C-alpha positions as MATLAB code, in Angstrom:
seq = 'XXXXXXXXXXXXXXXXXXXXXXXXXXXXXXXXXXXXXXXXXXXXXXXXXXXXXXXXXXXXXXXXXXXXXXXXXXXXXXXXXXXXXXXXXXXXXXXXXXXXXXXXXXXXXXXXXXXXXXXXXXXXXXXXXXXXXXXXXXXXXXXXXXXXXXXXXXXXXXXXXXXXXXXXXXXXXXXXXXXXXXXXXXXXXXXXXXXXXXXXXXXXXXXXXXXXXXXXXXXXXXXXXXXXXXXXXXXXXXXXXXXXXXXXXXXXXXXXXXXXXXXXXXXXXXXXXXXXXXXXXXXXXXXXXXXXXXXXXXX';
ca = [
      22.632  -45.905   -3.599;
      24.189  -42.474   -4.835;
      27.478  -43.593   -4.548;
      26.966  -47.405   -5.899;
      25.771  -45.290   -8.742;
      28.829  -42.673   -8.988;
      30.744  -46.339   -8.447;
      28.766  -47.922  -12.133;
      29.686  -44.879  -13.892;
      33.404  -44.450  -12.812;
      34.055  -48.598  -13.798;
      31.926  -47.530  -17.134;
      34.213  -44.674  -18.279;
      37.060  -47.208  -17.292;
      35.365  -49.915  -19.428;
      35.138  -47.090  -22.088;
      39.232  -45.988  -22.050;
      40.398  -49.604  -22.404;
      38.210  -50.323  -25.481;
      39.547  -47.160  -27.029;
      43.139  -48.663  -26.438;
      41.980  -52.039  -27.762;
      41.075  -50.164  -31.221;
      43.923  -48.007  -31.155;
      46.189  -51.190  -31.658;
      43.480  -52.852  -33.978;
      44.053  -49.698  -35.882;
      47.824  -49.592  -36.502;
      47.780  -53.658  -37.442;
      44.865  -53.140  -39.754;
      46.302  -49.794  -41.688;
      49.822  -52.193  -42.011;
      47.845  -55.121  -43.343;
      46.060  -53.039  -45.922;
      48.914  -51.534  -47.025;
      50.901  -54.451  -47.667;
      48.029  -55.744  -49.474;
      47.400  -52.969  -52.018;
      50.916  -52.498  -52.942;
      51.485  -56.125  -53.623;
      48.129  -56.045  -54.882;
      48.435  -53.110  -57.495;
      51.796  -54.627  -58.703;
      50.611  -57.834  -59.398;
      47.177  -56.538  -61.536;
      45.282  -58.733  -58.678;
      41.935  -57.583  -58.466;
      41.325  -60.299  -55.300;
      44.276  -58.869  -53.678;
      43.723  -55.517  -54.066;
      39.915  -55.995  -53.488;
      41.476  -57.940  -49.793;
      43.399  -54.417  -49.771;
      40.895  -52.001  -49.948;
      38.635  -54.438  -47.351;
      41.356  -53.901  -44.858;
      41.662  -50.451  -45.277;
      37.921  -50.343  -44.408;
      38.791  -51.909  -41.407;
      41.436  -48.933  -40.096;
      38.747  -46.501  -41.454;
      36.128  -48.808  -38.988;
      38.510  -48.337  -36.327;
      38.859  -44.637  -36.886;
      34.969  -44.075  -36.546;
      35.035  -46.426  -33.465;
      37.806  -44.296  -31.913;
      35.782  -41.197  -32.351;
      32.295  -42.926  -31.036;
      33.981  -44.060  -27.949;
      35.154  -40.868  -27.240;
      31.530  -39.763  -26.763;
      30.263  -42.807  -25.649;
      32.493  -42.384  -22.955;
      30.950  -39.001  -21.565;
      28.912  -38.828  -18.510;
      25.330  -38.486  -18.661;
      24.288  -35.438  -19.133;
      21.012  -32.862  -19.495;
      20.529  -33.701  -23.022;
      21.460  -37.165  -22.842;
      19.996  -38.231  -19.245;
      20.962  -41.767  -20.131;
      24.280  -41.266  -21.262;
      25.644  -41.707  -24.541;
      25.961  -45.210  -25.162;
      24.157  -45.584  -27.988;
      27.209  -43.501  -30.408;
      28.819  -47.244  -30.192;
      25.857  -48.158  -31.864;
      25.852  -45.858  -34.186;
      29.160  -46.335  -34.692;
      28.647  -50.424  -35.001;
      25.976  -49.221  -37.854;
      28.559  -47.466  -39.549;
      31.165  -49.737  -39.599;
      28.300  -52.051  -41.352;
      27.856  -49.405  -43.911;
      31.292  -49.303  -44.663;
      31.307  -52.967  -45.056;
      28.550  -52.571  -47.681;
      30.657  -49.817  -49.422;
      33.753  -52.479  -49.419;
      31.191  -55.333  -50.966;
      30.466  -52.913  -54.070;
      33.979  -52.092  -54.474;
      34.588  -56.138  -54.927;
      32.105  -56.530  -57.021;
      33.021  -53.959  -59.109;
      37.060  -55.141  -59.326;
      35.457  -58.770  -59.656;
      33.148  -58.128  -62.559;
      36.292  -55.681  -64.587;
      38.583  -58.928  -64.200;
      36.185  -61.506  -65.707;
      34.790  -58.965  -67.964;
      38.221  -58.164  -69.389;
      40.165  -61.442  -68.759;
      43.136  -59.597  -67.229;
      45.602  -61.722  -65.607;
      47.026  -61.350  -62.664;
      50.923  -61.598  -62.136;
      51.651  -64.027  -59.306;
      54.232  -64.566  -57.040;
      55.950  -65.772  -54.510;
      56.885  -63.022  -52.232;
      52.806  -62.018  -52.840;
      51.674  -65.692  -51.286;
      54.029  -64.800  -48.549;
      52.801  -61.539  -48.080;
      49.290  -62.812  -47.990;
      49.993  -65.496  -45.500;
      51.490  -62.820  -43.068;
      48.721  -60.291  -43.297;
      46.592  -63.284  -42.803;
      48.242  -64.944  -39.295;
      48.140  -60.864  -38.380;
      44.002  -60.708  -39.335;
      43.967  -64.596  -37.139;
      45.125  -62.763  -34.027;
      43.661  -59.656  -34.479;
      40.173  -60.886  -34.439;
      41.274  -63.220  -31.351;
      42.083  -60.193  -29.104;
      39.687  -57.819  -30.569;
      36.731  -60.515  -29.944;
      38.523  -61.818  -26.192;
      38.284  -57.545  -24.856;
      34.676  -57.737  -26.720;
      33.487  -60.405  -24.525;
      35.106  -59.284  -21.604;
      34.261  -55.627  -21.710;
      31.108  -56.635  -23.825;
      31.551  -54.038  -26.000;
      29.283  -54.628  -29.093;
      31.930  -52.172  -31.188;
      34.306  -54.547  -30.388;
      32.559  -57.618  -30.983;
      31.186  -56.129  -34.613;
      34.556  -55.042  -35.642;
      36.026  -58.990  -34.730;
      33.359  -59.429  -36.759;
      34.458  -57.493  -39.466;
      38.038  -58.163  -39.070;
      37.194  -62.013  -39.420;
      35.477  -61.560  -42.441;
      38.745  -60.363  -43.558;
      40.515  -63.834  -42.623;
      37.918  -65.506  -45.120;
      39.092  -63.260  -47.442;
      42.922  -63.585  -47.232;
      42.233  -67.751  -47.325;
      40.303  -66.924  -50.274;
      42.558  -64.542  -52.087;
      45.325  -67.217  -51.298;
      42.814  -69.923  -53.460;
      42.437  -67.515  -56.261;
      46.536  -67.312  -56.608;
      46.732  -70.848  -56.179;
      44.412  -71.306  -59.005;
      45.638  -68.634  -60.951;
      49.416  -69.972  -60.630;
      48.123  -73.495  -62.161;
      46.586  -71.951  -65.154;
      43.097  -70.154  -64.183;
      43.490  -66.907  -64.494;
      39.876  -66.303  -64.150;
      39.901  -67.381  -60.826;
      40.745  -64.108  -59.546;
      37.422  -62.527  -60.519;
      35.836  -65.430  -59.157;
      36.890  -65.659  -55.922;
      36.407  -61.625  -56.015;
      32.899  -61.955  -56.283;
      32.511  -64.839  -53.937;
      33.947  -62.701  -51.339;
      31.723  -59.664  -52.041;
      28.765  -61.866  -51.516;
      30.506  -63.324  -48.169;
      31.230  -59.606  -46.889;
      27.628  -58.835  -47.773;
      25.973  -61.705  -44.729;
      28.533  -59.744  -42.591;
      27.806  -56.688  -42.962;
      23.613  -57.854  -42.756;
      25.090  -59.184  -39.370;
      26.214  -56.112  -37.799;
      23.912  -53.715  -39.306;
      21.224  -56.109  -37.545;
      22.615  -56.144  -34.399;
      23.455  -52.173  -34.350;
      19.536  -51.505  -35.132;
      18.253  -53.755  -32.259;
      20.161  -51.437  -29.326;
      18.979  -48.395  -31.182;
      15.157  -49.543  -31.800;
      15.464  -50.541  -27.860;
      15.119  -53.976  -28.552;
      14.087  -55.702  -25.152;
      17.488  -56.891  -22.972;
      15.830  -58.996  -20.292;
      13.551  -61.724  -20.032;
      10.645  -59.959  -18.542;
       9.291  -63.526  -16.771;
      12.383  -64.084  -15.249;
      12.828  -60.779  -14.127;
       9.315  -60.711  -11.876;
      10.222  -63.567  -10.864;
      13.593  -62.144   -9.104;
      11.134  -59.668   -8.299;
       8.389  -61.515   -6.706;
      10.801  -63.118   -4.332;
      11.170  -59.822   -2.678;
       9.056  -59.664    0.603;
       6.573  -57.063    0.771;
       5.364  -57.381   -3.090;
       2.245  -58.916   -4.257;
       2.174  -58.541   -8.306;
       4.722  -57.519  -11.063;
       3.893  -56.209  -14.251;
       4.905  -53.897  -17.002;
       8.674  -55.281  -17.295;
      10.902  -52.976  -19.676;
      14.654  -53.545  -20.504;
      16.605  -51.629  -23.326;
      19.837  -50.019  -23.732;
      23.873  -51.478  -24.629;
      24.366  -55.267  -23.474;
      26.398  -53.636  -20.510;
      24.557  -51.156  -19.783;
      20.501  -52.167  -19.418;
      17.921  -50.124  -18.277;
      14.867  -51.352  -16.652;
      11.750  -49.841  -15.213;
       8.289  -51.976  -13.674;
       5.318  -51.914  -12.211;
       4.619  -53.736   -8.604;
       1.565  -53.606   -6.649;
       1.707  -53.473   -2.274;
      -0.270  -53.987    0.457;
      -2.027  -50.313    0.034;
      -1.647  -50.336    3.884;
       1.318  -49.488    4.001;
       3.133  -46.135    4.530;
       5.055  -44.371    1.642;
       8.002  -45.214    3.462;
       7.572  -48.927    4.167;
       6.414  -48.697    0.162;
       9.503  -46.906   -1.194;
      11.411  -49.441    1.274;
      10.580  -52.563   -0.570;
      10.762  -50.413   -3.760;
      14.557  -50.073   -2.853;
      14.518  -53.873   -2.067;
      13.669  -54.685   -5.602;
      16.270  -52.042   -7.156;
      18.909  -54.067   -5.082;
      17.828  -57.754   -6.104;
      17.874  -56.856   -9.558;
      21.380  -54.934   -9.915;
      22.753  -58.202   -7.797;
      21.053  -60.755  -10.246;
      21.858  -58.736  -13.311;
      25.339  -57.162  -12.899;
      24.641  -55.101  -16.861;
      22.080  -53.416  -15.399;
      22.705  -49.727  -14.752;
      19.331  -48.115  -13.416;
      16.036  -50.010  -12.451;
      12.559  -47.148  -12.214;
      10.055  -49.009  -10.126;
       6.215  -47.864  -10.021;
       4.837  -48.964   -6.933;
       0.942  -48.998   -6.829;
      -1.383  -50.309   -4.184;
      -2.592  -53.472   -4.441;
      -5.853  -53.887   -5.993;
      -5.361  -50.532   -7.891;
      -7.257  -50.774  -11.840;
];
């Protein structure tokens, strides 16, 4: 058991190195995106464009703060933090929500100034094309940022595709508002602004939701089927109590099971370990199973 355990957290730490190489690329294709987009944006007197700008630039910052959470998320378990430390890609998942949010008031405000003050963006075409390369670059970005998600299921990952595809939806619609602007709306610009701000708002509602459940220990398992895996393990007459919480890769379960009270503490810790065992083999996320064994009968 002590080594099947040293075993979880070596492939953990693992798990934790190649995410932080994952956002380490994301990182340098974001930061060249968003600069592209603000200079072309800032040239042109676009506020969609620059507003698309300042979004990406939000997502290198995103993958800054997931760089750093990672880095503790990937230490050990310690005295302090006897279940490891997880939860600071939570945190950091909650954060890169908030900086959405900070983004969506930045829009709105660069939306409202263009409609307010009819200014008119200067269009061209070397700022379509530019927009139509940062936006095949966002398209496979949020591919291979969601693919290591799902197969490291990393929920900083998967928030950040997240956040990066909110930025495709963005790009399309910047590319709209020149479209319309180039056939005689100039007002479009504002308008599609503040259609995106609204847009990056659900996202960010999204993540921030998702970030909260892990940290409020929202339940992981189903506790039925779980005593049910449980029940099917000879030597153990009831099942109660079921608990799950932690990261979806890392879940943490403790329960109750009643015995036959005649048997001996080791026969009792014997099926005890039975349990442990059926549970890691049905569900592979799960890191560390407590179980209370009580006599049969007890109140």
């Amino acid at each position: 058991m002590e080594a099947t355990l040293v075993d979880r957290t070596a492939a953990l730490q693992e798990r934790n190195r190649k995410v932080r190489f994952v956002l380490l690329a994301i990182l340098v294709a974001n930061w060249v995106v968003a600069v592209a987009k603000l200079v072309f944006g800032l040239l042109a007197h676009s506020a969609s464009v620059t507003a698309d700008g300042l979004h990406s630039f939000i997502d290198g910052g995103s993958n800054v703060l997931g760089l750093v959470a990672m880095g503790v998320a990937s230490q050990p378990a310690d005295a302090d933090h006897p279940y490891g430390h997880g939860k600071f890609e939570a945190l950091a998942s909650l954060g890169i929500g908030a900086m959405i949010g900070v983004g969506m008031l930045e829009l709105g405000r660069m939306a409202f100034d263009s409609l307010l003050h009819d200014k008119h963006p200067t269009v061209t075409a070397t700022m379509a094309g530019v927009m139509v390369f940062t936006l095949l670059i966002n398209l496979a970005v949020t591919r291979v940022e969601r693919h290591y998600g799902e197969k490291y299921k990393s929920a900083l990952l998967l928030a950040d595709a997240k956040h990066t595809l909110s930025d495709v939806f963005v790009s399309i619609a910047v590319l709209v508002s020149i479209g319309l602007v180039a056939l005689g709306f100039p007002r479009a610009d504002g308008l599609i602004a503040l259609g995106v701000m609204v847009f990056v708002a659900w996202v960010a509602y999204g993540i921030v939701r998702q970030a909260v459940g892990i940290l409020s220990d929202t339940a992981r398992l189903d506790p039925a089927q779980v005593s049910q895996h449980t029940l099917a393990v000879s030597g153990v007459r009831s099942c109660r109590n079921v608990r799950s919480r932690g990261m979806e890769e890392s879940v943490y379960v403790d329960l109750k099971i009643e015995v036959d009270p005649q048997l001996t503490t080791a026969q009792a810790h014997e099926v005890a370990d039975k349990v442990e065992e059926t549970l890691h083999g049905a569900y592979p996320q799960v890191v560390d199973v407590v179980v209370h064994v009580e006599p049969a009968g007890h109140p």
